[in-house]
Tab-separated table of C-alpha atoms in Angstrom:
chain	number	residue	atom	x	y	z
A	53	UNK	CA	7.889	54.127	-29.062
A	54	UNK	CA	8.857	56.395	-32.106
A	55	UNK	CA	10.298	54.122	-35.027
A	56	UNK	CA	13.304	55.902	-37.352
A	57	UNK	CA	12.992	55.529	-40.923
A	58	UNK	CA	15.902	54.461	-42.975
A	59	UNK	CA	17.462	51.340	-45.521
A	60	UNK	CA	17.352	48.718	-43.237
A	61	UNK	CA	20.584	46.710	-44.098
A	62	UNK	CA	22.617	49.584	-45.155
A	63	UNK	CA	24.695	52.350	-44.069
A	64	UNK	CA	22.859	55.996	-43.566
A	65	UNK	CA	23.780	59.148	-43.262
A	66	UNK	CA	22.840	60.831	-40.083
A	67	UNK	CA	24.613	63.701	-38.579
A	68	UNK	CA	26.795	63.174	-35.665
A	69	UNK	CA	26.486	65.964	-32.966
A	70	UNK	CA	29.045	65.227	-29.880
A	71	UNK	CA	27.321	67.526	-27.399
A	72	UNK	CA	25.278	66.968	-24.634
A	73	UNK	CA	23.394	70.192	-24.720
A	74	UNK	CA	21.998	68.631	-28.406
A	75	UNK	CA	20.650	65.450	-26.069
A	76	UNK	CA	18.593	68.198	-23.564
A	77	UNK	CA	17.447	70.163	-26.588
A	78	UNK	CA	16.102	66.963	-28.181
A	79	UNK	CA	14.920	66.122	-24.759
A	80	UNK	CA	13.061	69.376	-24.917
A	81	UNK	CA	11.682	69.080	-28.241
A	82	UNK	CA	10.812	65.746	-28.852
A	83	UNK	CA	10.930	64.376	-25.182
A	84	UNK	CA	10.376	60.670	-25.502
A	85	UNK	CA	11.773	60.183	-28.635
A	86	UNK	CA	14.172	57.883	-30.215
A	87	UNK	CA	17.378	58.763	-31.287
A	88	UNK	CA	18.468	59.334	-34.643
A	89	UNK	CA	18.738	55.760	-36.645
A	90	UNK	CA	17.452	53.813	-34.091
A	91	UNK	CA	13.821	51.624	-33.250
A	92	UNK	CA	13.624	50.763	-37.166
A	93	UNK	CA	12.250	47.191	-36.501
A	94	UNK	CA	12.039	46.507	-40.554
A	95	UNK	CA	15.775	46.560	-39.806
A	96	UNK	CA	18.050	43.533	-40.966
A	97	UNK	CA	21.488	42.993	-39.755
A	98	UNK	CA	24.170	42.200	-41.986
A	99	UNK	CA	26.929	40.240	-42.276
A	100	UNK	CA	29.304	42.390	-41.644
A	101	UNK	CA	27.202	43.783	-38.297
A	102	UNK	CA	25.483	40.390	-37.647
A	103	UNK	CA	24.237	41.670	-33.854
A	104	UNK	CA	21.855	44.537	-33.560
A	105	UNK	CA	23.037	47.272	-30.922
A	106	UNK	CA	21.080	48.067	-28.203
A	107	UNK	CA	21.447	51.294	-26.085
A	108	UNK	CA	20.463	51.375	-22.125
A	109	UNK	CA	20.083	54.694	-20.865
A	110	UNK	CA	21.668	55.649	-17.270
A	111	UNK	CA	19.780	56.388	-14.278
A	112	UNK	CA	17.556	60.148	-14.647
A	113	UNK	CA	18.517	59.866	-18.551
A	114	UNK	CA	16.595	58.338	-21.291
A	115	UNK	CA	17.350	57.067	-24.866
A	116	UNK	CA	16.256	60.629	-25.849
A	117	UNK	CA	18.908	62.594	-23.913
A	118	UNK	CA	21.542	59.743	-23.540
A	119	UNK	CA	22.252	58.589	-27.930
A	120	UNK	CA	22.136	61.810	-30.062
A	121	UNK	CA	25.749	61.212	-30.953
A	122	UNK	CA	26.261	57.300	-30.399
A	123	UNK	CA	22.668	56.098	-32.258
A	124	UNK	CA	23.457	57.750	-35.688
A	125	UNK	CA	26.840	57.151	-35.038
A	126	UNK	CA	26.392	53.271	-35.065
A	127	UNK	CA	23.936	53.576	-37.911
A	128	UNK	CA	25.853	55.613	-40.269
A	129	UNK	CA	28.250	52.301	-39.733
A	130	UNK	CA	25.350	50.218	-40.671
A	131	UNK	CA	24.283	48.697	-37.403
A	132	UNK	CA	20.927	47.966	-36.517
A	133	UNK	CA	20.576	50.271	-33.619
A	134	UNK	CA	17.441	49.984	-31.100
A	135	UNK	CA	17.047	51.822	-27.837
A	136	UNK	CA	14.774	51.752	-24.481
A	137	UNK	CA	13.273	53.707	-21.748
A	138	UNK	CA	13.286	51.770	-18.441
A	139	UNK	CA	13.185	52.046	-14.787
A	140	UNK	CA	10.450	54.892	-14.711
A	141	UNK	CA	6.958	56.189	-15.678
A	142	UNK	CA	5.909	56.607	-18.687
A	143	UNK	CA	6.286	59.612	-20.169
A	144	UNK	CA	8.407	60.384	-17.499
A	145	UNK	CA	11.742	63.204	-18.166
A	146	UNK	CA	13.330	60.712	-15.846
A	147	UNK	CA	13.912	57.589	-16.089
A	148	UNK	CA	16.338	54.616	-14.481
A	149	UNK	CA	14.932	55.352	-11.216
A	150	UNK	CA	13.373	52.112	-9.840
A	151	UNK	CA	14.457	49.150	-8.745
A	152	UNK	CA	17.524	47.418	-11.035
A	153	UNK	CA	16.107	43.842	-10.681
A	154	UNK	CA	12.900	44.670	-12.484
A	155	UNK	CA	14.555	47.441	-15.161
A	156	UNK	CA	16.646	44.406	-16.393
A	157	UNK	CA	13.634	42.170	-16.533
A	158	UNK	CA	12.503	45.046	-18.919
A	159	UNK	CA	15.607	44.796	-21.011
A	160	UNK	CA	15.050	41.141	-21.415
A	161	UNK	CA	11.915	41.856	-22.828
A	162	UNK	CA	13.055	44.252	-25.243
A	163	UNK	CA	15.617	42.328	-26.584
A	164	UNK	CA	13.855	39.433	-27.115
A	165	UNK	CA	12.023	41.775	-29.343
A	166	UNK	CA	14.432	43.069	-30.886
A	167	UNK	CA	15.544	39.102	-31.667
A	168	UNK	CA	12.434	38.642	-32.805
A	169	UNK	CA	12.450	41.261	-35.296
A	170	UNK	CA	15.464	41.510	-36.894
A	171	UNK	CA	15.723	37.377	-36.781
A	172	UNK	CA	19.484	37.725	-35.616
A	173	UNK	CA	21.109	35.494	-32.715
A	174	UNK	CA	22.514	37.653	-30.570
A	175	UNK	CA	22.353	41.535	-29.625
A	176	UNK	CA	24.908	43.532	-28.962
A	177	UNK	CA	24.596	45.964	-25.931
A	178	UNK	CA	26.268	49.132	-24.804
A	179	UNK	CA	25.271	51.366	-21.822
A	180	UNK	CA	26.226	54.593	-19.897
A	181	UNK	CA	26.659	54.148	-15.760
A	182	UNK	CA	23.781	52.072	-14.490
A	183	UNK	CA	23.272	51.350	-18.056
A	184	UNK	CA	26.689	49.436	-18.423
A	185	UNK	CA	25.945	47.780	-15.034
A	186	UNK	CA	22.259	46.878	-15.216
A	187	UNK	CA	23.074	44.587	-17.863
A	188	UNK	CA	24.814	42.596	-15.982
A	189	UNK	CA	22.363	41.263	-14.069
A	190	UNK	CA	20.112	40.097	-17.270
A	191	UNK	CA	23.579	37.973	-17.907
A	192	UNK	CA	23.934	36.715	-14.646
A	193	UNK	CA	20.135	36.256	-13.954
A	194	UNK	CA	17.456	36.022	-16.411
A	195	UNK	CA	19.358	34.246	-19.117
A	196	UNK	CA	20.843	36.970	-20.899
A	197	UNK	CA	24.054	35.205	-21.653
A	198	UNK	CA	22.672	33.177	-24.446
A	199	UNK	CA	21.674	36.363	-26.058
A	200	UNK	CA	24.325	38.882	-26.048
A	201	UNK	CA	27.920	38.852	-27.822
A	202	UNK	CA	29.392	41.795	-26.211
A	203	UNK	CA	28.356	44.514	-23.254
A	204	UNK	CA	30.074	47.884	-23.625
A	205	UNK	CA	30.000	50.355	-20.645
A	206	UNK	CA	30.505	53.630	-20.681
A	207	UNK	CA	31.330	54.956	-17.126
A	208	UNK	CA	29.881	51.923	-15.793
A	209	UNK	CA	28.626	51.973	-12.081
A	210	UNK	CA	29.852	48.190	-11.959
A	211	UNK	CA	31.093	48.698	-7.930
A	212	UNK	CA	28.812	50.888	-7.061
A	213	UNK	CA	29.597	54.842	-5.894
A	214	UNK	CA	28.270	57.400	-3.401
A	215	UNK	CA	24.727	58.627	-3.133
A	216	UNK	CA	25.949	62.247	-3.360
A	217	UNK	CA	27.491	61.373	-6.697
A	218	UNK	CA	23.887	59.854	-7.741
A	219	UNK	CA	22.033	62.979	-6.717
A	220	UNK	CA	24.523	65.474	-8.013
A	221	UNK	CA	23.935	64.080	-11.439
A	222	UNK	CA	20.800	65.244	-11.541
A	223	UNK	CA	21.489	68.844	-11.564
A	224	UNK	CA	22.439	68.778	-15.115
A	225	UNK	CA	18.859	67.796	-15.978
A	226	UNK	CA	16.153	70.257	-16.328
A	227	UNK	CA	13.810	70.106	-13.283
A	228	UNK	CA	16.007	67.615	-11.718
A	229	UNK	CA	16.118	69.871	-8.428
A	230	UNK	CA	11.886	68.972	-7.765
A	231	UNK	CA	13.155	65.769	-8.776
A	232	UNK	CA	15.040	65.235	-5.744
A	233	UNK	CA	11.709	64.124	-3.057
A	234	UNK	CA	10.968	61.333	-4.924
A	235	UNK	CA	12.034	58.016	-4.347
A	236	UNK	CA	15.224	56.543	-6.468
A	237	UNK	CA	15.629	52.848	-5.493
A	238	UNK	CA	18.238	52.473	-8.108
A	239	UNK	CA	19.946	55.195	-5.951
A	240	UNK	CA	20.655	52.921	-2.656
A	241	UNK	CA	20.838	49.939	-4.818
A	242	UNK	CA	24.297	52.213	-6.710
A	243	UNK	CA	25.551	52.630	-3.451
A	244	UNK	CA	29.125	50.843	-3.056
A	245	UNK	CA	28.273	47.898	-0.923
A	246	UNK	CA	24.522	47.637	-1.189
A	247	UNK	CA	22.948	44.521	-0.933
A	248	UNK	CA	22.424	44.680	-4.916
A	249	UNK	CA	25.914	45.016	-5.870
A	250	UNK	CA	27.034	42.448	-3.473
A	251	UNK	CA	24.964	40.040	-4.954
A	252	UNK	CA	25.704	40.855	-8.870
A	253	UNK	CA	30.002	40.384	-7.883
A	254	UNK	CA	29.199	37.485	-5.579
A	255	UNK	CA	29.932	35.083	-8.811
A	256	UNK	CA	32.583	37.262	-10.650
A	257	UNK	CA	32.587	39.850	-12.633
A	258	UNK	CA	31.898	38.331	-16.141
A	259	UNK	CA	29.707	35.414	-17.553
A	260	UNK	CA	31.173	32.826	-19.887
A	261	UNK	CA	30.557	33.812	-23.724
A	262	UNK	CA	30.473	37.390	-23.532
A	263	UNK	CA	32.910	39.985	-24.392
A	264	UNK	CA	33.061	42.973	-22.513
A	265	UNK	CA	34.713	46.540	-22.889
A	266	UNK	CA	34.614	49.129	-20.070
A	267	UNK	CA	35.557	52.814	-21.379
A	268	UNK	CA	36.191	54.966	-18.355
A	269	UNK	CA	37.203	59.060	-17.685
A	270	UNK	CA	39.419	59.662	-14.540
A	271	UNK	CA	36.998	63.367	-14.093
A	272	UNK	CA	33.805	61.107	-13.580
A	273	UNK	CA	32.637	62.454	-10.586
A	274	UNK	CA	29.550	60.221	-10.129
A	275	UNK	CA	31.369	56.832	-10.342
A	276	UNK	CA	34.152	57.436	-7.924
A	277	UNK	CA	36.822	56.259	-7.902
A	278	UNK	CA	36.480	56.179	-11.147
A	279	UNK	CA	38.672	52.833	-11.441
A	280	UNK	CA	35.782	51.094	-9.384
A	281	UNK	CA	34.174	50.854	-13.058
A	282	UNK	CA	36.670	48.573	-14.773
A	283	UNK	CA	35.902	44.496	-14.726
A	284	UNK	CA	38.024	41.533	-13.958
A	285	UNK	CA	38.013	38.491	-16.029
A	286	UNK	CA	39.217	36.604	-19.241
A	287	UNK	CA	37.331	38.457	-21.787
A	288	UNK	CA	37.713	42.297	-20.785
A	289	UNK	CA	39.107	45.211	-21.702
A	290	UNK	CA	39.158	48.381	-19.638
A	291	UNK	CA	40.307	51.620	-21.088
A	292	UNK	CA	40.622	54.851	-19.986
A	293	UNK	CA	40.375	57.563	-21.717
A	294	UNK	CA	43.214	60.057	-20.834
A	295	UNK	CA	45.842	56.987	-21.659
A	296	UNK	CA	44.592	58.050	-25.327
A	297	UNK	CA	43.896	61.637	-25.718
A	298	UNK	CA	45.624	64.165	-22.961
A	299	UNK	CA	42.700	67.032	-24.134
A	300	UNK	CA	40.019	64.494	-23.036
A	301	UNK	CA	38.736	66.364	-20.107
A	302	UNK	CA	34.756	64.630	-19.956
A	303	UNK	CA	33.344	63.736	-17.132
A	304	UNK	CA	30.436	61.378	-16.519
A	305	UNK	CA	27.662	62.965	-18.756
A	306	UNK	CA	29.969	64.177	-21.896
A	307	UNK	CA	31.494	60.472	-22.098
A	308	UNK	CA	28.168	59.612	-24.145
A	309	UNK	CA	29.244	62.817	-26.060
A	310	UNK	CA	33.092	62.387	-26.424
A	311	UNK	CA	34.400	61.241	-30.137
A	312	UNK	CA	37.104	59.166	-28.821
A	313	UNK	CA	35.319	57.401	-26.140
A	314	UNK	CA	32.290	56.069	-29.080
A	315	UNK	CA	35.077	55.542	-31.626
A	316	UNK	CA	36.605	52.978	-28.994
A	317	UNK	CA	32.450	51.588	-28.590
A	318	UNK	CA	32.812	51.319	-32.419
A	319	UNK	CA	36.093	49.508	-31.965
A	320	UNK	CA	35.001	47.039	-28.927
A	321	UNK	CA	31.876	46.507	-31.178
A	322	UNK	CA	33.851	45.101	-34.335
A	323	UNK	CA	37.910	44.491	-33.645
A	324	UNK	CA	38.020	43.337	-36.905
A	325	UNK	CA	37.561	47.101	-38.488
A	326	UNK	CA	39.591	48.890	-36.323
A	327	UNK	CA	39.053	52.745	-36.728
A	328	UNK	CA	41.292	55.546	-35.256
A	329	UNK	CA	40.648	56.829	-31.962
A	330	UNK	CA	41.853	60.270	-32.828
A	331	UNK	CA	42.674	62.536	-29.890
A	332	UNK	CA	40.470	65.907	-29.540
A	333	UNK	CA	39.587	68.638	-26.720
A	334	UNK	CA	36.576	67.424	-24.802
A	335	UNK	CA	35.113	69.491	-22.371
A	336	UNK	CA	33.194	68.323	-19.004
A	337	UNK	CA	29.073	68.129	-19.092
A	338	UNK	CA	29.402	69.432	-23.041
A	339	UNK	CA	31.179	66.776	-24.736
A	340	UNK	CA	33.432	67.396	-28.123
């Protein structure tokens, strides 16, 4: 896994670039890699950002395609940013394929490295669609609770969806089309009322201790309804996006690209440094 260099308790200075076209091209050139400001493990939280973010990747994405925009983003605020491939082979242009169960076993193991490395308490995590639900189940079921202060989901499949919605998505990756004969277990286990999904809800929605933000698009057109995303319980917030920016047009692959949706990931992150939202055009697939 490719390590970033950088000060590792201090802000740096990365450039931001809110389009999803710069994820494929880094895909393209550097497939594998790690975002921008992320996988220093020298890194030492401060006490401003005592949690270290981590970023889970949505199914046929990876860290390399999915945090172009949010990794340098969250470093240029001085986070401790780490991110993961999971749920696929390696060296794999796909990833977030197999089965949920074990890709969250995989994310326990990477944050306890992460733990062990930075020496900080907790992680913080935020993911996009299977990423903002797989999560979950480390919380309810491998004793992820005690590790993690807050889960942010971007266009979270948290109810599941259709399996035309699943495959659709991956026509916006290259090759995704030869991709299509192989076998996607975290596919049927997506699907609204799979065995899976029945057993994550069974116990609720949220586990005591954690703080969790949902940050949905009404235009996602893998996650439909698009309201099936949002969570119930005493510690949530949902948001969508159109309620704060009429030009927001993403859909389900620019909301990892959109500057409003990672300013309110910056915002569910720390409430105590609120920053502004701002209201921009963003465009479906492309991002802002």
């Amino acid at each position: 896994m490719a390590t970033a260099a950088g000060p590792a308790a201090a802000s740096a200075n990365y450039p931001v670039v809110y389009s999803f076209a710069a994820g494929i091209t880094a895909e393209l050139l550097t497939p594998g890699a790690a975002p921008p400001g992320s996988n220093n493990f020298g890194c030492k939280p401060t006490a401003t950002h005592p949690y270290p973010v981590v970023l889970v990747h949505g199914t046929f994405g990876d860290m390399t395609d999915s945090w172009q925009a949010l990794s340098p983003l969250l470093a240029d605020h001085g986070y401790c940013v780490f991110a993961l491939n999971y749920g696929g082979a390696s060296g794999s242009l796909f990833q977030g394929y197999q089965e949920i169960a074990a890709s969250a076993g995989q994310l326990s193991a990477f944050v306890d490295r992460v733990l062990a490395a930075t020496g900080a308490a907790k992680v913080d995590i935020v993911g996009h669609s299977q990423g903002g639900m797989m999560p979950r189940y480390y919380l309810d079921f491998l004793g992820g609770a005690a590790k993690v202060d807050a889960l942010v989901g971007l266009s979270p499949s948290n109810h599941g969806t259709t399996l035309d919605g699943l495959f659709g998505l991956l026509s916006a990756f290259p090759g995704g089309s030869s991709f299509l004969g192989s076998l996607c277990a975290a596919c049927t286990e997506q699907a609204a009322g799979s065995p899976f999904l029945t057993n994550l809800n069974a116990g609720g929605d949220t586990v005591s201790g954690v703080r969790y933000t949902v940050i949905s698009t009404k235009y996602d057109e893998v996650v439909t309804p698009y309201t099936t995303q949002f969570l119930s319980g005493p510690a949530v917030t949902n948001i969508t996006l159109q309620n704060q920016c009429g030009l927001d047009f993403a859909d389900h692959l620019a909301v990892i690209y959109d500057p409003m949706a990672l300013n309110d990931v910056l915002n569910a992150l720390d409430p105590a440094h609120h920053v502004a939202v701002g209201c921009t055009l963003v465009l479906p697939v492309l991002g802002g």
